[in-house]
XYZ file of C-alpha atoms in Angstrom:
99
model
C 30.945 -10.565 -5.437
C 33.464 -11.337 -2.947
C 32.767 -13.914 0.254
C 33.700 -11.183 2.767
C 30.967 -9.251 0.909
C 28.307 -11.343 0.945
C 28.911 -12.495 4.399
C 28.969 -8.714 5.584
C 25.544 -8.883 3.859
C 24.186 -11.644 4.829
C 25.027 -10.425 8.496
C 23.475 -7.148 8.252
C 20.088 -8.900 6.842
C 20.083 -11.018 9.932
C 20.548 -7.915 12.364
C 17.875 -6.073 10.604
C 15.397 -9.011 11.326
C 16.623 -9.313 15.201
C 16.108 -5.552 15.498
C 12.091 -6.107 14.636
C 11.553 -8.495 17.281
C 8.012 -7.392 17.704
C 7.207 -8.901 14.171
C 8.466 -12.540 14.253
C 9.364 -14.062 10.978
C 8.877 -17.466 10.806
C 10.066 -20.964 8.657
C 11.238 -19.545 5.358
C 10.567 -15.727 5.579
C 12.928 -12.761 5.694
C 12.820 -9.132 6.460
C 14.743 -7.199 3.948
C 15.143 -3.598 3.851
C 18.099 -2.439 2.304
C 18.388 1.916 1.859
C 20.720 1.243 -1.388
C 21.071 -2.613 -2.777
C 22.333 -3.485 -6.093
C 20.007 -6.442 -7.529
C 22.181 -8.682 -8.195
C 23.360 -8.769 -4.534
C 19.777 -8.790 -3.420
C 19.286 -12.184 -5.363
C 22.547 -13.231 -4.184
C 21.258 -12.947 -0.757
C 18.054 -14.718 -1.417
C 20.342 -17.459 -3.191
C 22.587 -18.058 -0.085
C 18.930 -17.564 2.329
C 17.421 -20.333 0.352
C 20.186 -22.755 0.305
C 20.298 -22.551 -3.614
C 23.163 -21.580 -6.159
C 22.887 -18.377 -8.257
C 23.137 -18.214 -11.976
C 22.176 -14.785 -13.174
C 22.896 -12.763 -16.357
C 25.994 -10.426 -15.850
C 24.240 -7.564 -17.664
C 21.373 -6.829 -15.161
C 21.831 -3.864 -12.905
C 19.726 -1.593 -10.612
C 20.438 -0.435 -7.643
C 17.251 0.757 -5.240
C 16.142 0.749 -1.984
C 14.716 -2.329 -1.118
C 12.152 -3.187 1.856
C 10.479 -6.845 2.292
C 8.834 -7.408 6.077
C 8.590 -11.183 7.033
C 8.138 -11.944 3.403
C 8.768 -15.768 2.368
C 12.149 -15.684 0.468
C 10.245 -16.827 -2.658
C 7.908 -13.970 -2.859
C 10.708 -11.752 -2.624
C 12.339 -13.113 -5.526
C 9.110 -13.326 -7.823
C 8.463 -9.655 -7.191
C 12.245 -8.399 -7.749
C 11.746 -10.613 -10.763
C 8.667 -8.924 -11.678
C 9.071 -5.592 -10.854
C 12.203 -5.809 -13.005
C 10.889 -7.730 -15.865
C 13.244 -10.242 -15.429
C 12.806 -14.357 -15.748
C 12.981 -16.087 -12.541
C 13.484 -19.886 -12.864
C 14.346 -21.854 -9.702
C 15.188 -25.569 -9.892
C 17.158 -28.564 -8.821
C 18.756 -26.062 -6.326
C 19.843 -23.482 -8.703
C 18.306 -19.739 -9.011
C 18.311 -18.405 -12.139
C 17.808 -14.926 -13.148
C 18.049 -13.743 -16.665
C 16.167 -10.537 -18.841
């Protein structure tokens, strides 16, 4: 994925969190809501939120609607993991995501 990309991304999660201002989300949650996301973007996005790297397998794909309210980053990537059936590992700074 390119940089302008994810940064156009990455913006438009941190718009759709200032629009909610009546629900604050605090420390290290998120509000995520996404009409049409493609996963591997969403856990791209969680990557750059969470200050880690992103290793995941080239061969997963979906692409949903996706809607997290001032979840904890962490959560949201155990239940995309989950709800996918995919292996979520996440150490030394490094997310990885594999089937």
């Amino acid at each position: 994925m390119s940089v302008d990309i994810r940064n156009a991304l990455f913006a438009t999660l941190l718009l759709s969190q200032a629009a909610f201002a009546n629900e604050k989300c605090v420390g290290g949650e998120l509000r995520f809501t996404f009409n049409k996301l493609d996963i591997k973007t969403a856990f791209s996005i969680l990557a750059d939120f969470s200050g880690n790297k992103l290793v995941i397998d080239p061969s997963i794909s979906w692409m949903g609607p996706l809607n997290f309210g001032c979840t904890p980053w962490r959560k949201v990537a155990e239940d995309l993991a989950r709800t996918h059936n995919l292996k979520l590992e996440i150490t030394n700074g490094t997310m990885y995501v594999a089937k």
